Amino acid sequence: MHQIERLEEFKKSVQNKFNVYNSLFLNLPYRNIENVGMVVPLLHHQSVKGLKAGLNPQEILESFFANYVNIENEKEQIDFMFRIIQYVERQVVLYDSVEDAAFPKLQEHSDSLSIKDYFQLVNKTKSWDKVAEKLSNFSARIVLTAHPTQFYTSAVLDIMNDLRSLIVDNKIDDIDVTLQQLGLTSLMNSQKPTPLDEAKNIIYILRHVYYDAMGDLYAYIKENIDNDDFENHNIMKLGFWPGGDRDGNPFVTAEITKNVADELRLNLLKCYYNDLKSLQKKLTFAKIQDPLKALRNKVYSAMFDSKRPIAYEEIIDPLMEMRDLLVNEYHGLFLSKLDHFIDKVKIFKTHFASLDIRQDHSKHVLAVETILKENGYLKESLSEVSESELIDLLLREEITADPDTYEDIVKDTLLNIQQLKDIQAKNGEDGCNRYIISNSEDIFSVLFVFGLFRWAGWEKDAITFDIIPLFETMKGMSGAEGIMQTLFDLPEYQKHLEQRRKRQTMMLGFSDGTKDGGYVKANWSILKTKEQLSKVCKKNDIKAMFFDGRGGPPARGGGRTHRFYAAQTKDIANNEIQLTIQGQTITSTYGTKEQFQHNCEQLLTAGLSNNLFGKENVISKEHRKLLEELSELSFAKYDALKNHEMFIPYLENRSTLKYYQKANIGSRPGKRGNKKQLTLSDLRAISFVGSWSQLKQNVPGYFGIGTAIKTIRDSGRLRELKKMYKEVPFFKALMHNSMMSLTKCYFELTSYMKEDAKYGEFWNILYNEYLLSKEMLLLISGSNVLMENEGISRESIQIRENIVLPLLVIQQYALQKIGQETDYKEIYEKIVTRSLYGNINASRNSA
């Protein structure tokens, strides 16, 4: 019933409104735009009709130019295509704004468990005692990344914010003017953003959305909880990767990290200053005015000068004194307003969001090897010393590594580790206290970082950092349990963990897991590894904390986040939820106060409910055996695809892979290293997954599933598969995510490739697995259509795919022309690059 009501509301508040406001695009102030707005629907119709008839994009557009817009000159045709791309990009912005504006209405018909619902459930089950301790120390940490899976400038985000408000109030004249403003506003950077630019873009969202949203969420929890003494200001935490994530990004330097830490603190102080200004208008009482004014002045001085930091105690202590005065001498007037601000200060302190440091293990290998050679412990390489000798050097040998002695990455690594003390001094320890190591596959991923801290001047008894291995490859995950046990057995590391409250954070899978192992094997490996690591941590009296690379498309490890956490088994430690929020998810899933509050509530209720209510998630031996079989069968199919001789050439020559680097979307290079020959291991997951998405083939989100299910079905075990789909939430969640990936496929767009002499056979391998996966998933789920029980998401995807289809046909046309002799090759390459933006932005509902 709820789905029917939500679909009716969706039609009224999203589809109908979009259609009305979309007509206003005919007034966009573009050169010759009057023709474009009228012919885009026609181009869409001709594209759908032509692709179904087996025409290729070049044939469709040549017919369109000849029969519908009468443009024969190639240069004029190119100009017209650019205008269509501009038009479609802005349609996506409008649709995003309409959908965001409708969000509160749609939630009125939601079955989602809110915090209020959760507390009512606790009251009914009389389980407050059970939940009280959990609530007092449980937390969810969302970590914002700069991964360019969506791109809106701050100017466009401002326009979208205005549009949302105007759409809610149906102010059509003002919407018309705002759309005209959008028409004249560039949607793309004129040059590649620096890591500092990326950080500032996301700090903008922190300041203008998350600051108030976090404060309101905490107030809402406090109001609905049956506990007057509740004070867990860490129940929701924000993490931050831009400016600290140097994995594969040579442009993130020690200087950038320092500047980003300053930006976070200074922007937070601006938020505090505005709140203090508002409080000053209310707390007009004699004994409070002077200390309030003094605090405001102190914050004002600190928020413009990064060299004059203000400590957390300098803010909170005067506020608590004012609170006492307000209660004791002024009848507690406006106490709730003061308390609300105090809570925000206790949440954000002086850091706003915790800046994480991340680097690839190979860079630490280079640094350690270089330092040991410089100090006479090695001649050429680390292979000269045994494992035990290397452990001794890292944990016990007194070595001083002066950054000025070294060059490039080694120098910057040491400079950064040294300056982390200063960042903690300014932003507080919570402001920067995690160091993540990508591609962790042995104990040295952690020990090299421990050693580098020591050699860079940190006392080993005072390393105020969590050292976090990221087990993202199949090899890393399979060895994770043994790696952690070996680390726990080292007295020095034991002591370090005791100083870190006996908590070990471990990151798993991330996007390279699906790239390496395929969708099912990667996710099954992550779940099994979590169970193993929970067990080894429990055995060693260590609290296991899992950090998940999520909050993006399923092919990058994402999918429905609350579903993922609700599906965790009882054998997985559930002390804290930590996840990355990537690209489009920052603005689409957490982009407004309402969305932020709703999705944070979903995270918290999924995490808090796990193992507390109803049936515990247990995967039986029989189901485990079946999952293992599915995992290996799907991996075999995916692995064969990965090793196909056309796999890399197809991506290089038939997709948009090489154009990601030309688009000014992100600061990070498209691949690790500088090898001329492209290899899968060097390829960044963003451009890898993004290229499949632009092709509308979404291979990493499902490939191998169809073959695996069919093989088991053909052995007469279909009933087992259907039973597992019904009884194992983890398996069901995986299949739902793959259904989303399949829903976004549109092989008709590239069907012309099946006749290609070089790539035709490879295209058919992809297409056949797509068809088989779709057939098999419908079979085991008992559904008639993909995403049958997720009507709104399905409708939203369909609308978005319709909006961008003309853009994608133009993209494929340009790729075809690039492969032919043309005087306009460079311009066609610009068309491909430019066409990336609209499709990237339109894919926002992937998480």
Tab-separated table of N, CA, C and O in Angstrom, residues 785-822:
chain	number	residue	atom	x	y	z
A	785	VAL	N	9.591	-7.619	-13.060
A	785	VAL	CA	10.517	-6.606	-13.583
A	785	VAL	C	11.607	-6.364	-12.550
A	785	VAL	O	11.422	-6.638	-11.356
A	786	LEU	N	12.738	-5.857	-12.991
A	786	LEU	CA	13.824	-5.518	-12.069
A	786	LEU	C	13.369	-4.403	-11.130
A	786	LEU	O	12.632	-3.503	-11.525
A	787	MET	N	13.810	-4.465	-9.871
A	787	MET	CA	13.475	-3.460	-8.859
A	787	MET	C	11.962	-3.317	-8.679
A	787	MET	O	11.441	-2.231	-8.494
A	788	GLU	N	11.264	-4.464	-8.729
A	788	GLU	CA	9.797	-4.463	-8.678
A	788	GLU	C	9.255	-3.791	-7.414
A	788	GLU	O	8.241	-3.095	-7.460
A	789	ASN	N	9.929	-4.000	-6.295
A	789	ASN	CA	9.445	-3.440	-5.025
A	789	ASN	C	10.090	-2.098	-4.682
A	789	ASN	O	9.983	-1.626	-3.556
A	790	GLU	N	10.781	-1.523	-5.639
A	790	GLU	CA	11.402	-0.200	-5.437
A	790	GLU	C	10.931	0.728	-6.548
A	790	GLU	O	11.715	1.231	-7.343
A	791	GLY	N	9.611	0.922	-6.563
A	791	GLY	CA	8.970	1.636	-7.659
A	791	GLY	C	9.511	3.033	-7.901
A	791	GLY	O	9.744	3.422	-9.048
A	792	ILE	N	9.720	3.794	-6.826
A	792	ILE	CA	10.166	5.184	-7.006
A	792	ILE	C	11.586	5.225	-7.585
A	792	ILE	O	11.860	5.989	-8.510
A	793	SER	N	12.469	4.403	-7.053
A	793	SER	CA	13.831	4.362	-7.594
A	793	SER	C	13.809	3.951	-9.061
A	793	SER	O	14.536	4.507	-9.888
A	794	ARG	N	12.960	2.968	-9.374
A	794	ARG	CA	12.876	2.500	-10.763
A	794	ARG	C	12.374	3.622	-11.679
A	794	ARG	O	12.933	3.856	-12.761
A	795	GLU	N	11.351	4.332	-11.230
A	795	GLU	CA	10.809	5.441	-12.029
A	795	GLU	C	11.836	6.560	-12.182
A	795	GLU	O	11.988	7.141	-13.255
A	796	SER	N	12.522	6.857	-11.082
A	796	SER	CA	13.537	7.918	-11.109
A	796	SER	C	14.648	7.579	-12.097
A	796	SER	O	15.088	8.428	-12.878
A	797	ILE	N	15.099	6.334	-12.049
A	797	ILE	CA	16.149	5.905	-12.983
A	797	ILE	C	15.671	6.068	-14.414
A	797	ILE	O	16.400	6.580	-15.280
A	798	GLN	N	14.430	5.652	-14.680
A	798	GLN	CA	13.895	5.722	-16.041
A	798	GLN	C	13.842	7.164	-16.546
A	798	GLN	O	14.216	7.450	-17.689
A	799	ILE	N	13.378	8.078	-15.698
A	799	ILE	CA	13.315	9.490	-16.095
A	799	ILE	C	14.714	10.022	-16.390
A	799	ILE	O	14.941	10.704	-17.398
A	800	ARG	N	15.644	9.710	-15.504
A	800	ARG	CA	17.025	10.185	-15.694
A	800	ARG	C	17.634	9.615	-16.976
A	800	ARG	O	18.328	10.326	-17.717
A	801	GLU	N	17.394	8.318	-17.216
A	801	GLU	CA	17.955	7.701	-18.430
A	801	GLU	C	17.348	8.344	-19.673
A	801	GLU	O	18.039	8.538	-20.679
A	802	ASN	N	16.067	8.681	-19.615
A	802	ASN	CA	15.426	9.360	-20.759
A	802	ASN	C	16.018	10.743	-20.993
A	802	ASN	O	16.213	11.166	-22.133
A	803	ILE	N	16.292	11.461	-19.900
A	803	ILE	CA	16.866	12.810	-20.027
A	803	ILE	C	18.214	12.762	-20.742
A	803	ILE	O	18.489	13.559	-21.637
A	804	VAL	N	19.070	11.801	-20.351
A	804	VAL	CA	20.442	11.807	-20.880
A	804	VAL	C	20.626	11.008	-22.163
A	804	VAL	O	21.706	11.030	-22.751
A	805	LEU	N	19.593	10.313	-22.628
A	805	LEU	CA	19.774	9.496	-23.836
A	805	LEU	C	20.270	10.314	-25.041
A	805	LEU	O	21.212	9.886	-25.721
A	806	PRO	N	19.693	11.503	-25.340
A	806	PRO	CA	20.232	12.268	-26.472
A	806	PRO	C	21.724	12.582	-26.297
A	806	PRO	O	22.503	12.539	-27.262
A	807	LEU	N	22.113	12.891	-25.071
A	807	LEU	CA	23.519	13.193	-24.774
A	807	LEU	C	24.395	11.968	-25.050
A	807	LEU	O	25.485	12.075	-25.630
A	808	LEU	N	23.929	10.778	-24.656
A	808	LEU	CA	24.707	9.552	-24.846
A	808	LEU	C	24.803	9.165	-26.315
A	808	LEU	O	25.837	8.650	-26.762
A	809	VAL	N	23.741	9.404	-27.072
A	809	VAL	CA	23.785	9.129	-28.513
A	809	VAL	C	24.809	10.044	-29.177
A	809	VAL	O	25.597	9.609	-30.033
A	810	ILE	N	24.834	11.302	-28.737
A	810	ILE	CA	25.840	12.246	-29.255
A	810	ILE	C	27.246	11.772	-28.875
A	810	ILE	O	28.180	11.829	-29.686
A	811	GLN	N	27.405	11.302	-27.635
A	811	GLN	CA	28.710	10.806	-27.181
A	811	GLN	C	29.190	9.645	-28.055
A	811	GLN	O	30.343	9.615	-28.503
A	812	GLN	N	28.301	8.673	-28.297
A	812	GLN	CA	28.669	7.528	-29.128
A	812	GLN	C	28.946	7.954	-30.573
A	812	GLN	O	29.869	7.431	-31.222
A	813	TYR	N	28.165	8.898	-31.070
A	813	TYR	CA	28.389	9.429	-32.419
A	813	TYR	C	29.798	10.036	-32.520
A	813	TYR	O	30.536	9.777	-33.478
A	814	ALA	N	30.150	10.825	-31.501
A	814	ALA	CA	31.483	11.462	-31.496
A	814	ALA	C	32.590	10.405	-31.436
A	814	ALA	O	33.615	10.535	-32.117
A	815	LEU	N	32.382	9.357	-30.634
A	815	LEU	CA	33.380	8.272	-30.567
A	815	LEU	C	33.524	7.583	-31.921
A	815	LEU	O	34.631	7.220	-32.339
A	816	GLN	N	32.396	7.397	-32.623
A	816	GLN	CA	32.454	6.803	-33.958
A	816	GLN	C	33.237	7.701	-34.917
A	816	GLN	O	34.069	7.222	-35.693
A	817	LYS	N	32.987	9.005	-34.871
A	817	LYS	CA	33.661	9.949	-35.769
A	817	LYS	C	35.168	10.014	-35.490
A	817	LYS	O	35.965	10.166	-36.405
A	818	ILE	N	35.525	9.894	-34.188
A	818	ILE	CA	36.959	9.930	-33.820
A	818	ILE	C	37.691	8.758	-34.473
A	818	ILE	O	38.853	8.875	-34.871
A	819	GLY	N	36.996	7.626	-34.595
A	819	GLY	CA	37.616	6.445	-35.206
A	819	GLY	C	37.690	6.518	-36.721
A	819	GLY	O	38.256	5.632	-37.369
A	820	GLN	N	37.112	7.573	-37.297
A	820	GLN	CA	37.134	7.735	-38.753
A	820	GLN	C	38.021	8.920	-39.122
A	820	GLN	O	38.469	9.677	-38.269
A	821	GLU	N	38.282	9.083	-40.387
A	821	GLU	CA	39.063	10.236	-40.854
A	821	GLU	C	38.183	11.483	-40.791
A	821	GLU	O	37.147	11.543	-41.446
A	822	THR	N	38.564	12.448	-40.002
A	822	THR	CA	37.790	13.692	-39.903
A	822	THR	C	38.716	14.852	-39.563
A	822	THR	O	39.692	14.689	-38.823
